[in-house]
PDB file of C-alpha atoms in Angstrom:
ATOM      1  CA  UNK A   1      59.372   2.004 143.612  1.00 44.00           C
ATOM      2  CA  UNK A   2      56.317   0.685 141.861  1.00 43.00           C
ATOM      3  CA  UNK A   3      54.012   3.313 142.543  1.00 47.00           C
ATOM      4  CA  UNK A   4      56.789   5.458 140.966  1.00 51.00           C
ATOM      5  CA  UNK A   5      56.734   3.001 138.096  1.00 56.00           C
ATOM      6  CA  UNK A   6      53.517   1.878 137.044  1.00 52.00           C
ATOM      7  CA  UNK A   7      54.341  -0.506 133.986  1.00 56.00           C
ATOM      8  CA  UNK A   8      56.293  -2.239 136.823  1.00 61.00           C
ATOM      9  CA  UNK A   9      53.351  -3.006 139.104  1.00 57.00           C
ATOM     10  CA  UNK A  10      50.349  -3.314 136.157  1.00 60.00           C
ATOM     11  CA  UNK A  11      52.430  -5.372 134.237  1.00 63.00           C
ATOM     12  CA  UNK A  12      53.671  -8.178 136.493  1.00 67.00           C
ATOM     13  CA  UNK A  13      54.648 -10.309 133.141  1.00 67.00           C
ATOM     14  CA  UNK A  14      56.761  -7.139 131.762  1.00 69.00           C
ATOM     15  CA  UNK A  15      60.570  -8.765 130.901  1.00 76.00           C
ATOM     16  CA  UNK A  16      62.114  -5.707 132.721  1.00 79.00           C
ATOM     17  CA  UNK A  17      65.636  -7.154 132.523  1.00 83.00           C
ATOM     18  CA  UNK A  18      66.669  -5.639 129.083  1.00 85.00           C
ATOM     19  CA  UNK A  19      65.743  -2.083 130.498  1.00 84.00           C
ATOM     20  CA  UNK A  20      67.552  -2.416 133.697  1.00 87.00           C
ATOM     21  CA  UNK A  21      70.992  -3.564 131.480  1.00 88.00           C
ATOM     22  CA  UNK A  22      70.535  -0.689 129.448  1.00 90.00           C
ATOM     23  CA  UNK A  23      69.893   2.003 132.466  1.00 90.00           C
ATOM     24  CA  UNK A  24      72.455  -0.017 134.515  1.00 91.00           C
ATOM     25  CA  UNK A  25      74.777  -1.021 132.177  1.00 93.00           C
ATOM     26  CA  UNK A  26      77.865  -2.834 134.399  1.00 93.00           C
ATOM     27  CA  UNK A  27      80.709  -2.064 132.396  1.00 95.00           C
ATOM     28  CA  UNK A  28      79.669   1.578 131.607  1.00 95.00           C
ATOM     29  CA  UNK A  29      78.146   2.524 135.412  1.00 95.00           C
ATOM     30  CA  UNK A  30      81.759   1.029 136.458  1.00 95.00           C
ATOM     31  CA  UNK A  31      83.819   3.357 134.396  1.00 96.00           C
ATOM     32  CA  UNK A  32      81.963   6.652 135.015  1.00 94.00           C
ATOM     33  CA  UNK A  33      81.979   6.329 138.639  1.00 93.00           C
ATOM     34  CA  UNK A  34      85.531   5.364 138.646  1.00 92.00           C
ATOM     35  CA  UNK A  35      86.305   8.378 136.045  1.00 93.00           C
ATOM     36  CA  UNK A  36      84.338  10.572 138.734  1.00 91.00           C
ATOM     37  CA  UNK A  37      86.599   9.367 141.241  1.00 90.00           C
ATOM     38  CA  UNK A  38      89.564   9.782 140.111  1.00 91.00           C
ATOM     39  CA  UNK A  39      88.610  13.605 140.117  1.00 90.00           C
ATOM     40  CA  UNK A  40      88.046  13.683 143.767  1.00 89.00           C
ATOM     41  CA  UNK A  41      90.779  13.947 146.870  1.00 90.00           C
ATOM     42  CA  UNK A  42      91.672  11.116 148.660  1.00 91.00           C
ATOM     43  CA  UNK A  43      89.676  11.616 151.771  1.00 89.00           C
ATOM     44  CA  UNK A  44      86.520  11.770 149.474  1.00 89.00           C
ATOM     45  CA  UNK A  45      87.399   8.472 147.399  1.00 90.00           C
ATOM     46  CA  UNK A  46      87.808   6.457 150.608  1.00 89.00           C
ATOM     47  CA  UNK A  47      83.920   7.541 151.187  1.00 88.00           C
ATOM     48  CA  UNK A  48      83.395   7.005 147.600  1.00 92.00           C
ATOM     49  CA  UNK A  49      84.877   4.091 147.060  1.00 93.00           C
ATOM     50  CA  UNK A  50      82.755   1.791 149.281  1.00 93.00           C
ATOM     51  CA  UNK A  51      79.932   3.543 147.811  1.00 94.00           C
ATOM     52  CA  UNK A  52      80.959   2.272 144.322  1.00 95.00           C
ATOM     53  CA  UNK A  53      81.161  -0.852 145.729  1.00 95.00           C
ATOM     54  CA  UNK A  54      77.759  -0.790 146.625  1.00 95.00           C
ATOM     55  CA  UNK A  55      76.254   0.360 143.962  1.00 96.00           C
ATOM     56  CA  UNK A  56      78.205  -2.133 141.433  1.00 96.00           C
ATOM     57  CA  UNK A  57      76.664  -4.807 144.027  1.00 95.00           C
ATOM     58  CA  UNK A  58      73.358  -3.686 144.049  1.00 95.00           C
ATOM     59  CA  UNK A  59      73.245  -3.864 139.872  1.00 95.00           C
ATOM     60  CA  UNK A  60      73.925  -7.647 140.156  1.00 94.00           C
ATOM     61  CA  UNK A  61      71.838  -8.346 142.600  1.00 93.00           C
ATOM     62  CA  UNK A  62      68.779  -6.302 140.673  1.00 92.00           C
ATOM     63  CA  UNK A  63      70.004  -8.138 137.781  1.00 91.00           C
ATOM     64  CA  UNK A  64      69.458 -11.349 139.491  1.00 91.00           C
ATOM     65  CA  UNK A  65      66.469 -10.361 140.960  1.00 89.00           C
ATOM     66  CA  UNK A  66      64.552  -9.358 137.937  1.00 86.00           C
ATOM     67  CA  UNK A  67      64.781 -12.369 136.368  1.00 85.00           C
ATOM     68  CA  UNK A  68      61.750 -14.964 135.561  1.00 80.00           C
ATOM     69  CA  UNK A  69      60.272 -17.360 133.439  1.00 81.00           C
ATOM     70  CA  UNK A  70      58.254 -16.028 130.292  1.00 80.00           C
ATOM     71  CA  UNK A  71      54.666 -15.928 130.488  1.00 78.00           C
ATOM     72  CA  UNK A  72      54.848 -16.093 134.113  1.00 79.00           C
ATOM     73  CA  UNK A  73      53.880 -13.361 136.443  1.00 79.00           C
ATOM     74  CA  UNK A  74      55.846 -11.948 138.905  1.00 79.00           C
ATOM     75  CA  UNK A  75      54.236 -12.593 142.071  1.00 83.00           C
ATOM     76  CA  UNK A  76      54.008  -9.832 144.801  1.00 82.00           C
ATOM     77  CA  UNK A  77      57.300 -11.083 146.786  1.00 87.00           C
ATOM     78  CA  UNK A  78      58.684 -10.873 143.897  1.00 85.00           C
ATOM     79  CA  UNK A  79      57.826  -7.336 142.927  1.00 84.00           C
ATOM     80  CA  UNK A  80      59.044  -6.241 146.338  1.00 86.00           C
ATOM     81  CA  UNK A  81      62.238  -7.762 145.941  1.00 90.00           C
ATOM     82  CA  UNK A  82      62.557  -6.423 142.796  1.00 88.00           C
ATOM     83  CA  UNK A  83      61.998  -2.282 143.848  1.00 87.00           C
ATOM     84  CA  UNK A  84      63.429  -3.133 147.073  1.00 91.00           C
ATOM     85  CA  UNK A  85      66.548  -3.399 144.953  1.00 92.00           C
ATOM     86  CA  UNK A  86      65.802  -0.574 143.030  1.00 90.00           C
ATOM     87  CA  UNK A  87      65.066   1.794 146.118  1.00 92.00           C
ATOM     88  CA  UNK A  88      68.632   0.392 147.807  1.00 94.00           C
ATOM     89  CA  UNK A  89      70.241   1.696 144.080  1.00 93.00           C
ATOM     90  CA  UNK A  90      68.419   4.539 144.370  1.00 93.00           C
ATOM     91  CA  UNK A  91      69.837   5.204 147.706  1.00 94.00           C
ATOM     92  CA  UNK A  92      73.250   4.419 147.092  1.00 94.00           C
ATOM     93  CA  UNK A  93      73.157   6.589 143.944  1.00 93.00           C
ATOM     94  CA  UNK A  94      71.753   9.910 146.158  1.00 94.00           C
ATOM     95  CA  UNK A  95      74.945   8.565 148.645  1.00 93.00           C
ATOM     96  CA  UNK A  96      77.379   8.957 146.080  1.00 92.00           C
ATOM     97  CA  UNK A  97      75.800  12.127 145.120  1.00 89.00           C
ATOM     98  CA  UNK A  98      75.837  13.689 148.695  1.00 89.00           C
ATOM     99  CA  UNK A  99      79.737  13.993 148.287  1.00 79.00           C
ATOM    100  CA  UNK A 100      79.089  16.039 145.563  1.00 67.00           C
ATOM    101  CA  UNK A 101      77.891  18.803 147.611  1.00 66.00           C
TER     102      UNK A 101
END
């Protein structure tokens, strides 16, 4: 994820958390997948549904892993951990998706 996102890798102090709870907001990424799946059958929601799961899962644990002190860089574990949560998202989201098709 950080070669995709360069201000995340060249700027290892960046406080990345306020972006990631407005792209991720909880409460709103909660509702619109549950609105979506209330449109779907029931065979597809019991795919769906663990899928949500996931995904709600992942935002708390990017949440939690994006966190640091101020000033201090993030060191290169770090960084993995951090778009190592972001690629699992980013997975789960193109999951979800694939029941679109």
């Amino acid at each position: 994820f950080a070669e995709k996102n360069p201000p995340l890798s060249e700027k290892t102090k960046a406080d990345i958390g306020p972006k990631i709870r407005k792209d991720f907001d909880f409460s709103v990424v909660r509702s619109d997948l549950n609105a979506i799946n209330e449109a779907l059958d029931e065979d597809t929601q019991r795919g769906t549904d663990r899928i949500v799961r996931a995904i709600l899962q992942d935002i708390t644990e990017l949440e939690i892993a994006q966190k640091q002190k101020p000033g201090v860089p993030r060191s290169e574990t770090r960084l993995k951990n951090v778009c190592g949560k972001l690629d699992k998202l980013e997975k789960a989201f193109g999951d979800y998706l694939a029941f679109a098709d």
